[in-house]
């Protein structure tokens, strides 16, 4: 089915882009759909992914961002450079402490927005059960609307290792003041604003 949980939250993330944003970094950009949405706003976008095949597909599709085949954990990031940094279902592919490097790359007043995946625990059962019927309806609706369309290259998938409680604990130390909200489709939203 073509329904993509991450794409569903694009507008949620776009609302976190700070006014006057000039430079953005999209970490784990995949085929570049979100990076292109940022670039369409006139933002200079560096879009990074460690999977060569998805970066090739993103470059072939064009659209404005500078697509880089790189691993964010060993990439040289300019300090205080980006007004907005996004991670869509990608931070669980690297050690969570990587958020410290991303925070250092934020300009004063910049925003780090993470749409993340978490390991489910028994405490998450009610949220999961609530998401199942909504997910089924959304998948069916998108399948009907996009029947016959190619889905293209998919970025590699990895199950998350940290629970939402563990993410909250780690974020409290690494990103003081960050807000974390649980979202419906097995995701959370973490937003950190660097002091101006």
PDB file of N, CA and C in Angstrom, residues 32-96:
ATOM      1  N   UNK A  32      13.902  12.136  -0.891  1.00  0.00           N
ATOM      2  CA  UNK A  32      13.937  13.595  -0.918  1.00  0.00           C
ATOM      3  C   UNK A  32      12.608  14.322  -0.962  1.00  0.00           C
ATOM      4  N   UNK A  33      11.510  13.649  -0.670  1.00  0.00           N
ATOM      5  CA  UNK A  33      10.207  14.328  -0.755  1.00  0.00           C
ATOM      6  C   UNK A  33      10.111  15.507   0.223  1.00  0.00           C
ATOM      7  N   UNK A  34      10.499  15.304   1.476  1.00  0.00           N
ATOM      8  CA  UNK A  34      10.406  16.411   2.432  1.00  0.00           C
ATOM      9  C   UNK A  34      11.426  17.500   2.112  1.00  0.00           C
ATOM     10  N   UNK A  35      12.628  17.122   1.725  1.00  0.00           N
ATOM     11  CA  UNK A  35      13.657  18.106   1.371  1.00  0.00           C
ATOM     12  C   UNK A  35      13.181  19.003   0.228  1.00  0.00           C
ATOM     13  N   UNK A  36      12.467  18.428  -0.738  1.00  0.00           N
ATOM     14  CA  UNK A  36      11.935  19.224  -1.843  1.00  0.00           C
ATOM     15  C   UNK A  36      10.863  20.206  -1.353  1.00  0.00           C
ATOM     16  N   UNK A  37      10.077  19.786  -0.376  1.00  0.00           N
ATOM     17  CA  UNK A  37       9.058  20.695   0.168  1.00  0.00           C
ATOM     18  C   UNK A  37       9.719  21.886   0.868  1.00  0.00           C
ATOM     19  N   UNK A  38      10.833  21.632   1.552  1.00  0.00           N
ATOM     20  CA  UNK A  38      11.580  22.733   2.168  1.00  0.00           C
ATOM     21  C   UNK A  38      12.154  23.655   1.091  1.00  0.00           C
ATOM     22  N   UNK A  39      12.766  23.070   0.073  1.00  0.00           N
ATOM     23  CA  UNK A  39      13.373  23.862  -0.996  1.00  0.00           C
ATOM     24  C   UNK A  39      12.334  24.694  -1.738  1.00  0.00           C
ATOM     25  N   UNK A  40      11.113  24.186  -1.859  1.00  0.00           N
ATOM     26  CA  UNK A  40      10.041  24.917  -2.544  1.00  0.00           C
ATOM     27  C   UNK A  40       9.683  26.200  -1.804  1.00  0.00           C
ATOM     28  N   UNK A  41      10.085  26.314  -0.538  1.00  0.00           N
ATOM     29  CA  UNK A  41       9.851  27.532   0.245  1.00  0.00           C
ATOM     30  C   UNK A  41      10.992  28.539   0.084  1.00  0.00           C
ATOM     31  N   UNK A  42      11.927  28.238  -0.797  1.00  0.00           N
ATOM     32  CA  UNK A  42      13.056  29.138  -1.014  1.00  0.00           C
ATOM     33  C   UNK A  42      14.190  28.917  -0.037  1.00  0.00           C
ATOM     34  N   UNK A  43      14.185  27.784   0.656  1.00  0.00           N
ATOM     35  CA  UNK A  43      15.228  27.456   1.636  1.00  0.00           C
ATOM     36  C   UNK A  43      16.350  26.688   0.942  1.00  0.00           C
ATOM     37  N   UNK A  44      17.584  27.017   1.279  1.00  0.00           N
ATOM     38  CA  UNK A  44      18.746  26.269   0.784  1.00  0.00           C
ATOM     39  C   UNK A  44      18.841  24.990   1.627  1.00  0.00           C
ATOM     40  N   UNK A  45      18.702  23.833   0.985  1.00  0.00           N
ATOM     41  CA  UNK A  45      18.586  22.564   1.707  1.00  0.00           C
ATOM     42  C   UNK A  45      19.726  21.609   1.384  1.00  0.00           C
ATOM     43  N   UNK A  46      20.386  21.120   2.440  1.00  0.00           N
ATOM     44  CA  UNK A  46      21.316  19.995   2.326  1.00  0.00           C
ATOM     45  C   UNK A  46      20.533  18.772   2.782  1.00  0.00           C
ATOM     46  N   UNK A  47      20.432  17.770   1.918  1.00  0.00           N
ATOM     47  CA  UNK A  47      19.676  16.563   2.223  1.00  0.00           C
ATOM     48  C   UNK A  47      20.642  15.381   2.219  1.00  0.00           C
ATOM     49  N   UNK A  48      20.709  14.663   3.341  1.00  0.00           N
ATOM     50  CA  UNK A  48      21.741  13.648   3.558  1.00  0.00           C
ATOM     51  C   UNK A  48      21.118  12.278   3.788  1.00  0.00           C
ATOM     52  N   UNK A  49      21.698  11.258   3.174  1.00  0.00           N
ATOM     53  CA  UNK A  49      21.257   9.881   3.432  1.00  0.00           C
ATOM     54  C   UNK A  49      22.446   8.947   3.188  1.00  0.00           C
ATOM     55  N   UNK A  50      22.583   7.889   4.026  1.00  0.00           N
ATOM     56  CA  UNK A  50      23.695   6.956   3.839  1.00  0.00           C
ATOM     57  C   UNK A  50      23.439   5.898   2.770  1.00  0.00           C
ATOM     58  N   UNK A  51      22.206   5.801   2.245  1.00  0.00           N
ATOM     59  CA  UNK A  51      21.878   4.784   1.232  1.00  0.00           C
ATOM     60  C   UNK A  51      22.099   5.368  -0.165  1.00  0.00           C
ATOM     61  N   UNK A  52      23.095   4.848  -0.857  1.00  0.00           N
ATOM     62  CA  UNK A  52      23.464   5.377  -2.173  1.00  0.00           C
ATOM     63  C   UNK A  52      22.313   5.317  -3.168  1.00  0.00           C
ATOM     64  N   UNK A  53      21.540   4.230  -3.152  1.00  0.00           N
ATOM     65  CA  UNK A  53      20.475   4.076  -4.154  1.00  0.00           C
ATOM     66  C   UNK A  53      19.365   5.117  -3.990  1.00  0.00           C
ATOM     67  N   UNK A  54      19.045   5.508  -2.747  1.00  0.00           N
ATOM     68  CA  UNK A  54      17.996   6.515  -2.582  1.00  0.00           C
ATOM     69  C   UNK A  54      18.515   7.912  -2.929  1.00  0.00           C
ATOM     70  N   UNK A  55      19.777   8.171  -2.668  1.00  0.00           N
ATOM     71  CA  UNK A  55      20.357   9.465  -3.055  1.00  0.00           C
ATOM     72  C   UNK A  55      20.400   9.577  -4.578  1.00  0.00           C
ATOM     73  N   UNK A  56      20.743   8.492  -5.256  1.00  0.00           N
ATOM     74  CA  UNK A  56      20.728   8.509  -6.731  1.00  0.00           C
ATOM     75  C   UNK A  56      19.334   8.816  -7.246  1.00  0.00           C
ATOM     76  N   UNK A  57      18.323   8.171  -6.655  1.00  0.00           N
ATOM     77  CA  UNK A  57      16.937   8.416  -7.067  1.00  0.00           C
ATOM     78  C   UNK A  57      16.526   9.854  -6.771  1.00  0.00           C
ATOM     79  N   UNK A  58      16.941  10.379  -5.618  1.00  0.00           N
ATOM     80  CA  UNK A  58      16.606  11.761  -5.254  1.00  0.00           C
ATOM     81  C   UNK A  58      17.250  12.744  -6.226  1.00  0.00           C
ATOM     82  N   UNK A  59      18.510  12.519  -6.559  1.00  0.00           N
ATOM     83  CA  UNK A  59      19.192  13.407  -7.512  1.00  0.00           C
ATOM     84  C   UNK A  59      18.523  13.351  -8.883  1.00  0.00           C
ATOM     85  N   UNK A  60      18.128  12.154  -9.308  1.00  0.00           N
ATOM     86  CA  UNK A  60      17.494  11.984 -10.615  1.00  0.00           C
ATOM     87  C   UNK A  60      16.165  12.737 -10.680  1.00  0.00           C
ATOM     88  N   UNK A  61      15.453  12.799  -9.555  1.00  0.00           N
ATOM     89  CA  UNK A  61      14.158  13.491  -9.515  1.00  0.00           C
ATOM     90  C   UNK A  61      14.322  15.003  -9.469  1.00  0.00           C
ATOM     91  N   UNK A  62      15.511  15.491  -9.094  1.00  0.00           N
ATOM     92  CA  UNK A  62      15.773  16.928  -9.040  1.00  0.00           C
ATOM     93  C   UNK A  62      14.972  17.614  -7.949  1.00  0.00           C
ATOM     94  N   UNK A  63      14.718  18.899  -8.121  1.00  0.00           N
ATOM     95  CA  UNK A  63      13.835  19.599  -7.202  1.00  0.00           C
ATOM     96  C   UNK A  63      14.466  20.621  -6.284  1.00  0.00           C
ATOM     97  N   UNK A  64      15.761  20.887  -6.369  1.00  0.00           N
ATOM     98  CA  UNK A  64      16.329  21.978  -5.596  1.00  0.00           C
ATOM     99  C   UNK A  64      17.297  21.653  -4.488  1.00  0.00           C
ATOM    100  N   UNK A  65      17.059  20.643  -3.630  1.00  0.00           N
ATOM    101  CA  UNK A  65      18.022  20.378  -2.547  1.00  0.00           C
ATOM    102  C   UNK A  65      19.364  19.887  -3.070  1.00  0.00           C
ATOM    103  N   UNK A  66      20.380  20.049  -2.245  1.00  0.00           N
ATOM    104  CA  UNK A  66      21.691  19.463  -2.538  1.00  0.00           C
ATOM    105  C   UNK A  66      21.703  18.106  -1.837  1.00  0.00           C
ATOM    106  N   UNK A  67      21.637  17.022  -2.626  1.00  0.00           N
ATOM    107  CA  UNK A  67      21.574  15.670  -2.083  1.00  0.00           C
ATOM    108  C   UNK A  67      22.972  15.113  -1.879  1.00  0.00           C
ATOM    109  N   UNK A  68      23.253  14.670  -0.645  1.00  0.00           N
ATOM    110  CA  UNK A  68      24.579  14.205  -0.277  1.00  0.00           C
ATOM    111  C   UNK A  68      24.520  12.759   0.210  1.00  0.00           C
ATOM    112  N   UNK A  69      25.357  11.922  -0.371  1.00  0.00           N
ATOM    113  CA  UNK A  69      25.485  10.540   0.098  1.00  0.00           C
ATOM    114  C   UNK A  69      26.506  10.562   1.231  1.00  0.00           C
ATOM    115  N   UNK A  70      26.013  10.484   2.476  1.00  0.00           N
ATOM    116  CA  UNK A  70      26.896  10.589   3.639  1.00  0.00           C
ATOM    117  C   UNK A  70      26.224  10.011   4.869  1.00  0.00           C
ATOM    118  N   UNK A  71      27.032   9.660   5.839  1.00  0.00           N
ATOM    119  CA  UNK A  71      26.569   9.178   7.139  1.00  0.00           C
ATOM    120  C   UNK A  71      26.668  10.346   8.114  1.00  0.00           C
ATOM    121  N   UNK A  72      25.551  10.729   8.685  1.00  0.00           N
ATOM    122  CA  UNK A  72      25.517  11.907   9.560  1.00  0.00           C
ATOM    123  C   UNK A  72      26.419  11.751  10.779  1.00  0.00           C
ATOM    124  N   UNK A  73      26.702  10.521  11.190  1.00  0.00           N
ATOM    125  CA  UNK A  73      27.518  10.317  12.397  1.00  0.00           C
ATOM    126  C   UNK A  73      28.982  10.677  12.175  1.00  0.00           C
ATOM    127  N   UNK A  74      29.454  10.673  10.920  1.00  0.00           N
ATOM    128  CA  UNK A  74      30.853  11.062  10.701  1.00  0.00           C
ATOM    129  C   UNK A  74      30.997  12.208   9.694  1.00  0.00           C
ATOM    130  N   UNK A  75      29.895  12.830   9.370  1.00  0.00           N
ATOM    131  CA  UNK A  75      29.906  13.966   8.444  1.00  0.00           C
ATOM    132  C   UNK A  75      30.346  15.228   9.183  1.00  0.00           C
ATOM    133  N   UNK A  76      31.133  16.050   8.524  1.00  0.00           N
ATOM    134  CA  UNK A  76      31.558  17.335   9.089  1.00  0.00           C
ATOM    135  C   UNK A  76      30.399  18.320   8.989  1.00  0.00           C
ATOM    136  N   UNK A  77      29.880  18.766  10.126  1.00  0.00           N
ATOM    137  CA  UNK A  77      28.761  19.709  10.129  1.00  0.00           C
ATOM    138  C   UNK A  77      29.244  21.088  10.560  1.00  0.00           C
ATOM    139  N   UNK A  78      28.887  22.121   9.811  1.00  0.00           N
ATOM    140  CA  UNK A  78      29.293  23.474  10.207  1.00  0.00           C
ATOM    141  C   UNK A  78      28.541  23.909  11.464  1.00  0.00           C
ATOM    142  N   UNK A  79      29.261  24.447  12.424  1.00  0.00           N
ATOM    143  CA  UNK A  79      28.637  24.853  13.684  1.00  0.00           C
ATOM    144  C   UNK A  79      27.778  26.101  13.494  1.00  0.00           C
ATOM    145  N   UNK A  80      26.594  26.087  14.129  1.00  0.00           N
ATOM    146  CA  UNK A  80      25.713  27.249  14.103  1.00  0.00           C
ATOM    147  C   UNK A  80      25.248  27.655  12.723  1.00  0.00           C
ATOM    148  N   UNK A  81      25.094  26.721  11.818  1.00  0.00           N
ATOM    149  CA  UNK A  81      24.855  27.027  10.402  1.00  0.00           C
ATOM    150  C   UNK A  81      23.392  26.942   9.970  1.00  0.00           C
ATOM    151  N   UNK A  82      22.662  25.945  10.464  1.00  0.00           N
ATOM    152  CA  UNK A  82      21.315  25.668   9.943  1.00  0.00           C
ATOM    153  C   UNK A  82      20.221  26.293  10.797  1.00  0.00           C
ATOM    154  N   UNK A  83      19.226  26.862  10.118  1.00  0.00           N
ATOM    155  CA  UNK A  83      18.070  27.420  10.807  1.00  0.00           C
ATOM    156  C   UNK A  83      17.049  26.334  11.151  1.00  0.00           C
ATOM    157  N   UNK A  84      17.083  25.239  10.408  1.00  0.00           N
ATOM    158  CA  UNK A  84      16.134  24.148  10.616  1.00  0.00           C
ATOM    159  C   UNK A  84      16.813  22.829  10.275  1.00  0.00           C
ATOM    160  N   UNK A  85      16.681  21.853  11.156  1.00  0.00           N
ATOM    161  CA  UNK A  85      17.194  20.507  10.903  1.00  0.00           C
ATOM    162  C   UNK A  85      16.049  19.536  11.135  1.00  0.00           C
ATOM    163  N   UNK A  86      15.810  18.692  10.146  1.00  0.00           N
ATOM    164  CA  UNK A  86      14.738  17.698  10.250  1.00  0.00           C
ATOM    165  C   UNK A  86      15.317  16.294  10.155  1.00  0.00           C
ATOM    166  N   UNK A  87      14.676  15.386  10.876  1.00  0.00           N
ATOM    167  CA  UNK A  87      15.007  13.956  10.833  1.00  0.00           C
ATOM    168  C   UNK A  87      13.673  13.218  10.775  1.00  0.00           C
ATOM    169  N   UNK A  88      13.353  12.620   9.642  1.00  0.00           N
ATOM    170  CA  UNK A  88      12.093  11.898   9.499  1.00  0.00           C
ATOM    171  C   UNK A  88      12.368  10.401   9.556  1.00  0.00           C
ATOM    172  N   UNK A  89      11.993   9.793  10.660  1.00  0.00           N
ATOM    173  CA  UNK A  89      12.163   8.347  10.867  1.00  0.00           C
ATOM    174  C   UNK A  89      13.594   7.902  10.554  1.00  0.00           C
ATOM    175  N   UNK A  90      14.557   8.716  10.978  1.00  0.00           N
ATOM    176  CA  UNK A  90      15.949   8.384  10.688  1.00  0.00           C
ATOM    177  C   UNK A  90      16.845   8.365  11.923  1.00  0.00           C
ATOM    178  N   UNK A  91      16.456   9.048  12.991  1.00  0.00           N
ATOM    179  CA  UNK A  91      17.353   9.170  14.147  1.00  0.00           C
ATOM    180  C   UNK A  91      17.562   7.818  14.822  1.00  0.00           C
ATOM    181  N   UNK A  92      16.611   6.879  14.689  1.00  0.00           N
ATOM    182  CA  UNK A  92      16.790   5.558  15.300  1.00  0.00           C
ATOM    183  C   UNK A  92      17.761   4.674  14.514  1.00  0.00           C
ATOM    184  N   UNK A  93      18.252   5.153  13.376  1.00  0.00           N
ATOM    185  CA  UNK A  93      19.271   4.429  12.603  1.00  0.00           C
ATOM    186  C   UNK A  93      20.681   4.730  13.107  1.00  0.00           C
ATOM    187  N   UNK A  94      20.800   5.721  13.979  1.00  0.00           N
ATOM    188  CA  UNK A  94      22.105   6.141  14.501  1.00  0.00           C
ATOM    189  C   UNK A  94      22.005   6.231  16.026  1.00  0.00           C
ATOM    190  N   UNK A  95      23.127   6.316  16.732  1.00  0.00           N
ATOM    191  CA  UNK A  95      23.035   6.518  18.184  1.00  0.00           C
ATOM    192  C   UNK A  95      22.269   7.808  18.489  1.00  0.00           C
ATOM    193  N   UNK A  96      21.376   7.764  19.483  1.00  0.00           N
ATOM    194  CA  UNK A  96      20.553   8.932  19.799  1.00  0.00           C
ATOM    195  C   UNK A  96      21.410  10.141  20.153  1.00  0.00           C
TER     196      UNK A  96
END
